[in-house]
Short mmCIF file of C-alpha atoms in Angstrom, two decimals:
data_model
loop_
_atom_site.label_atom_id
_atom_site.label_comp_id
_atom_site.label_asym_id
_atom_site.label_seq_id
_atom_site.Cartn_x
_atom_site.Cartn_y
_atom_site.Cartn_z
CA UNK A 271 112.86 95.31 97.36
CA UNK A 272 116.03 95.32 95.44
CA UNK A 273 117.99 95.75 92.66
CA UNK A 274 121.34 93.90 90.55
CA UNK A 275 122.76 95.98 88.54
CA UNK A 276 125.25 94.58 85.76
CA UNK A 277 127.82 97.13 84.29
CA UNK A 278 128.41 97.60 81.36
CA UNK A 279 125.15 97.09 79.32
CA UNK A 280 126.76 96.40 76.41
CA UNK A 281 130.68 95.38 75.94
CA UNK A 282 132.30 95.14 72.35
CA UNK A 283 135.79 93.73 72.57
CA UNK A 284 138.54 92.27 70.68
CA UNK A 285 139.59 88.68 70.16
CA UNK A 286 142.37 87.47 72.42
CA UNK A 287 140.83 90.55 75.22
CA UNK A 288 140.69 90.25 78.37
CA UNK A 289 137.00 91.31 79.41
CA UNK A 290 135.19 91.98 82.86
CA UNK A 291 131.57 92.22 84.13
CA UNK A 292 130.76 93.67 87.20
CA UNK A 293 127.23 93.06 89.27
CA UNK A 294 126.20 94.73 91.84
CA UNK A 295 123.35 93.43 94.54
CA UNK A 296 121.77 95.08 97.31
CA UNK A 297 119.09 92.30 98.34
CA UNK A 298 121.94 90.99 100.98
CA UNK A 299 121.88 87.59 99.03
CA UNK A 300 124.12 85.12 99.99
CA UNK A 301 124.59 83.35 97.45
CA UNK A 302 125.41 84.68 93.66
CA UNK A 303 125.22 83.79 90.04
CA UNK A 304 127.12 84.22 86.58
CA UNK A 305 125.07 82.76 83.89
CA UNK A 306 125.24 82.52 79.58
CA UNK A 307 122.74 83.17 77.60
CA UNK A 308 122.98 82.36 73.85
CA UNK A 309 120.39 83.10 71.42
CA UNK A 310 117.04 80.59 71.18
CA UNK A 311 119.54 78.56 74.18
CA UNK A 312 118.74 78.67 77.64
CA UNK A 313 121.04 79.78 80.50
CA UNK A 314 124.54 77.87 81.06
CA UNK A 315 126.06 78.27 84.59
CA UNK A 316 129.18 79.51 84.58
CA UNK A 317 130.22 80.67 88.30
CA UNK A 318 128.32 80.73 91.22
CA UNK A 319 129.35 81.77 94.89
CA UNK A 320 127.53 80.91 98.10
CA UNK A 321 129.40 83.61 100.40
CA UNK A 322 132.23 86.23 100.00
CA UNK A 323 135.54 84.71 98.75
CA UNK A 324 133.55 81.38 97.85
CA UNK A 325 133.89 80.61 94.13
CA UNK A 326 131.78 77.43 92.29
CA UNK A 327 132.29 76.06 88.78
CA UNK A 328 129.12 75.47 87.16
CA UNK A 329 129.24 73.87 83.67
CA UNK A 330 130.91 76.14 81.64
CA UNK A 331 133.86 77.87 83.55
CA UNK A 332 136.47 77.44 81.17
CA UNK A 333 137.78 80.40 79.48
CA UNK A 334 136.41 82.45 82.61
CA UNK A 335 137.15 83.81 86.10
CA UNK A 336 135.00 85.05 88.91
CA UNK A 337 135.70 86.93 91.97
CA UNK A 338 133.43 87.89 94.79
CA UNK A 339 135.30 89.78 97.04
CA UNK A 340 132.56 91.40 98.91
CA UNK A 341 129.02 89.99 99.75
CA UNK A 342 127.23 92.14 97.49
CA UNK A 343 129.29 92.31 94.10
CA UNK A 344 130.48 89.31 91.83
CA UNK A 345 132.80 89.85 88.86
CA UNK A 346 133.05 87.90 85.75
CA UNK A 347 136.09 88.04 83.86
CA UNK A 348 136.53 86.31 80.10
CA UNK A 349 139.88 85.44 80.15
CA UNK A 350 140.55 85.38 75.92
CA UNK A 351 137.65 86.82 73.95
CA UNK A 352 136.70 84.63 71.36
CA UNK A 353 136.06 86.35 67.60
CA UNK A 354 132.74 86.69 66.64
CA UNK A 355 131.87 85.69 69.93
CA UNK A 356 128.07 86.86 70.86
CA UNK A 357 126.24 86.69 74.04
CA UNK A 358 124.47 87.93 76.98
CA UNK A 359 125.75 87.38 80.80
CA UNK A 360 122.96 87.19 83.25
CA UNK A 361 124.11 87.87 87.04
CA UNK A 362 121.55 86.54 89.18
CA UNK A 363 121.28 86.39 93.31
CA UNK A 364 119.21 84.05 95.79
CA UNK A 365 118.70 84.39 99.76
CA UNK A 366 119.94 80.44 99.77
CA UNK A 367 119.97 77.35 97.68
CA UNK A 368 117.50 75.44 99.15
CA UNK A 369 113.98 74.10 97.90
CA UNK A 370 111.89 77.10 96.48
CA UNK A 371 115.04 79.09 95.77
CA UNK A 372 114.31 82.02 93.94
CA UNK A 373 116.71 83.59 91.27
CA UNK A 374 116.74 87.20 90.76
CA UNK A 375 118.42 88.79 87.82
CA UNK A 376 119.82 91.74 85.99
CA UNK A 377 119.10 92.98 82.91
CA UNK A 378 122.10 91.58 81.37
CA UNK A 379 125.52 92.25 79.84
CA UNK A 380 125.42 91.70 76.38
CA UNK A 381 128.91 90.63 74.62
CA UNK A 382 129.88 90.81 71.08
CA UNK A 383 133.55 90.66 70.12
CA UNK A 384 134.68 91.72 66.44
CA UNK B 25 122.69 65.56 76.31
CA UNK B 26 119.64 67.72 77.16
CA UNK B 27 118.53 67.37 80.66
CA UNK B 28 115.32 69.50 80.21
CA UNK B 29 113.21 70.24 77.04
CA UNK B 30 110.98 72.40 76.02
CA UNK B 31 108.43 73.02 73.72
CA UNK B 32 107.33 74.39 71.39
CA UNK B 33 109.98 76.55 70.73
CA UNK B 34 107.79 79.49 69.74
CA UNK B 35 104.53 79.74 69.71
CA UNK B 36 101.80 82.83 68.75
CA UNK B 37 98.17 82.69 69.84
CA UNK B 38 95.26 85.41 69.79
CA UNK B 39 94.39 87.51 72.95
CA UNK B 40 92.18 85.87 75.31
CA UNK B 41 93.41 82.15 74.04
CA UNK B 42 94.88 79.89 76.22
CA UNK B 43 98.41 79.33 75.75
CA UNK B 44 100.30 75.86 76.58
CA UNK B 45 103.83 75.05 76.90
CA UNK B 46 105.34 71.73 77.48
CA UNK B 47 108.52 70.76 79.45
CA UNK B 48 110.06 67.33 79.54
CA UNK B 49 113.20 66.20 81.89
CA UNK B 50 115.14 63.23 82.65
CA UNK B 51 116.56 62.73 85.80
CA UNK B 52 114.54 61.67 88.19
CA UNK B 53 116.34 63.56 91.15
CA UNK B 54 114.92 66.75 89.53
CA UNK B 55 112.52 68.03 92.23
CA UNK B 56 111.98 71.70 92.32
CA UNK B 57 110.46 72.87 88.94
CA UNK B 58 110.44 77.42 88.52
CA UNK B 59 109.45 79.03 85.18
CA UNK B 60 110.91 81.99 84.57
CA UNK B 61 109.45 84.82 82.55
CA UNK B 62 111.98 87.29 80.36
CA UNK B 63 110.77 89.86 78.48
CA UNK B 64 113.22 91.59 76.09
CA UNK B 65 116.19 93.50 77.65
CA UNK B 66 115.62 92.27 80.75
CA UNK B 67 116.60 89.19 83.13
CA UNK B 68 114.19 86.58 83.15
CA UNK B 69 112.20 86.80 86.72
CA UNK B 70 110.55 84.28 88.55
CA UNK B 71 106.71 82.93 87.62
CA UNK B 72 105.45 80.37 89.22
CA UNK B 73 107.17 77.14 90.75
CA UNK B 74 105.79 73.60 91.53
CA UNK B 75 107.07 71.18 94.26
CA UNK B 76 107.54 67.21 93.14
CA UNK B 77 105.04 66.34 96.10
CA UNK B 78 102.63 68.80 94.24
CA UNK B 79 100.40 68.33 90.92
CA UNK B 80 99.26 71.64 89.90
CA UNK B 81 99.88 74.90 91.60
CA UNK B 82 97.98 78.24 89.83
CA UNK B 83 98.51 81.80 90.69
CA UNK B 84 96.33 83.48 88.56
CA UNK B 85 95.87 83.05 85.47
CA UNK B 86 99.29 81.06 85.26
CA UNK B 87 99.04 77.38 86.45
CA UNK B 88 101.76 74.71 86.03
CA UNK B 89 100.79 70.85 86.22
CA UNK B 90 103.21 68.17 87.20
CA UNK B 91 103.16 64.40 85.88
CA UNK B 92 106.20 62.99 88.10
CA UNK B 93 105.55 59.37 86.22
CA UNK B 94 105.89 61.05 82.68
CA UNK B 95 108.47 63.24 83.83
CA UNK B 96 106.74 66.49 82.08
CA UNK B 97 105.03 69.54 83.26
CA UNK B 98 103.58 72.29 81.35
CA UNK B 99 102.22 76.02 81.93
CA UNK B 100 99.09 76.74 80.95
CA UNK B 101 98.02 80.82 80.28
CA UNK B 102 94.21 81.49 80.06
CA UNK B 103 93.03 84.84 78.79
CA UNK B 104 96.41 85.39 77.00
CA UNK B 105 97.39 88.86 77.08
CA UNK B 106 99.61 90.88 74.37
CA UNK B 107 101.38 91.52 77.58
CA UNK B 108 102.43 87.80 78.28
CA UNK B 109 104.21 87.51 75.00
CA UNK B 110 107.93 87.16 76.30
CA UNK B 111 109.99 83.78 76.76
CA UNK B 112 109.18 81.88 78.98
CA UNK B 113 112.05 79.23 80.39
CA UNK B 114 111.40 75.78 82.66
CA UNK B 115 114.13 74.76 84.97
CA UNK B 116 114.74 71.68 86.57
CA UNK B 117 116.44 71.66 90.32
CA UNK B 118 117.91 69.27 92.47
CA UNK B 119 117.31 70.26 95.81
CA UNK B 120 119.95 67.70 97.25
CA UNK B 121 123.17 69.47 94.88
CA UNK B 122 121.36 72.76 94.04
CA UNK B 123 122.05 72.20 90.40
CA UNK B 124 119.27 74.41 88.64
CA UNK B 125 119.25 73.15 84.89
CA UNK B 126 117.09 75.58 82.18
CA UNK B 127 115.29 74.79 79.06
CA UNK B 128 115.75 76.29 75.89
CA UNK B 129 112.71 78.64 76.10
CA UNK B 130 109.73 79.33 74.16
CA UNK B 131 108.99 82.18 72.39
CA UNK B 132 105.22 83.66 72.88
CA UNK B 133 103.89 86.02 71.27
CA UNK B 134 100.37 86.90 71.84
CA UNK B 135 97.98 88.96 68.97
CA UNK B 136 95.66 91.49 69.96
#
């Protein structure tokens, strides 16, 4: 089996920051995920990359940045934290994107930004 | 506009009930359909899935139906355990773009 692991846990920041998540994967996925979740919402896609150096938009990209620079990590930067922002960030990974794909996640970086 | 909706959004029920929820989508390219379990702190992790081609697909005591001409499907949970309660999220794919779209979620929480 294997493991993401999403670093920090928790990240408090100030409006106008600049923030970054880090994930880590060692399942040799291809493909990679950066998703929102918002309370009682489900999750938004913000990023996704099927391969190192590939980057996606999903629905919700603005006011972020991704990177995947190697096949097993995926950054997520917020580019200008919004006040009172609160959320968690979900990395997830998949072997490919086909029928039956199956998402694996972390445990989550959860945001809150005074 | 919401692509894929579920309900209810919460829902409690007694230990060794069965517990239902409900899923409803629009687009009719929507073929692959996962639920995802998350239990607090954690990532939500994969369930059960159902093809299009496919009606009903059970592993355990977690079975999902399909309706393909109403567009809905549902998970059904017999012998409910205090150990199901966790959300519990429906997605919608498109196998042709990828596109994975979630639900809101439903809250269960299950009584001993």
């Amino acid at each position: 089996g294997g493991i993401i692991t999403q670093t920090p846990k928790f990240l408090i920041g100030q409006e106008g920051q600049k923030l970054t998540l880090k994930c880590q994967q060692n399942f040799n996925h291809d493909t990679m995920y950066w998703y929102r979740q918002d309370s009682g919402k489900g999750l938004r896609l913000i990023y996704y990359s099927i391969t190192e150096n590939d980057l996606q938009k999903g629905d919700l990209s603005e006011g972020y940045d991704a990177s995947r620079e190697k096949k097993s990590s995926f950054s997520l930067t917020v580019t200008s934290a919004q006040k009172n922002e609160m959320a968690v960030f979900l990395c997830a990974s998949s072997a490919d994107r086909g029928s039956n794909e199956r998402l694996f996640f972390g445990h989550g970086t959860k945001l809150s930004v005074l | 506009q919401q692509q894929v909706r579920q309900s209810p959004q919460s829902l409690t029920v007694w230990e060794g009930g069965t517990t239902v929820l409900t899923c409803s989508y629009e687009d009719s390219t929507f073929n692959y359909f996962p639920w995802y379990q998350q239990f607090p702190g954690e990532g939500p992790a994969l369930l059960i899935s159902i093809l299009s081609v496919s009606d009903k697909k059970e592993d355990g005591r977690f079975t999902t139906f399909f309706n393909k001409r109403e567009k809905k499907l549902s998970l059904h949970i017999i012998d409910s355990q205090p150990g199901d309660s966790a959300t519990y999220f429906c997605a919608a794919k498109n196998t042709n773009t990828g596109k994975l779209t979630f639900g809101d979620g439903t809250v269960l929480t299950v009584k001993p």
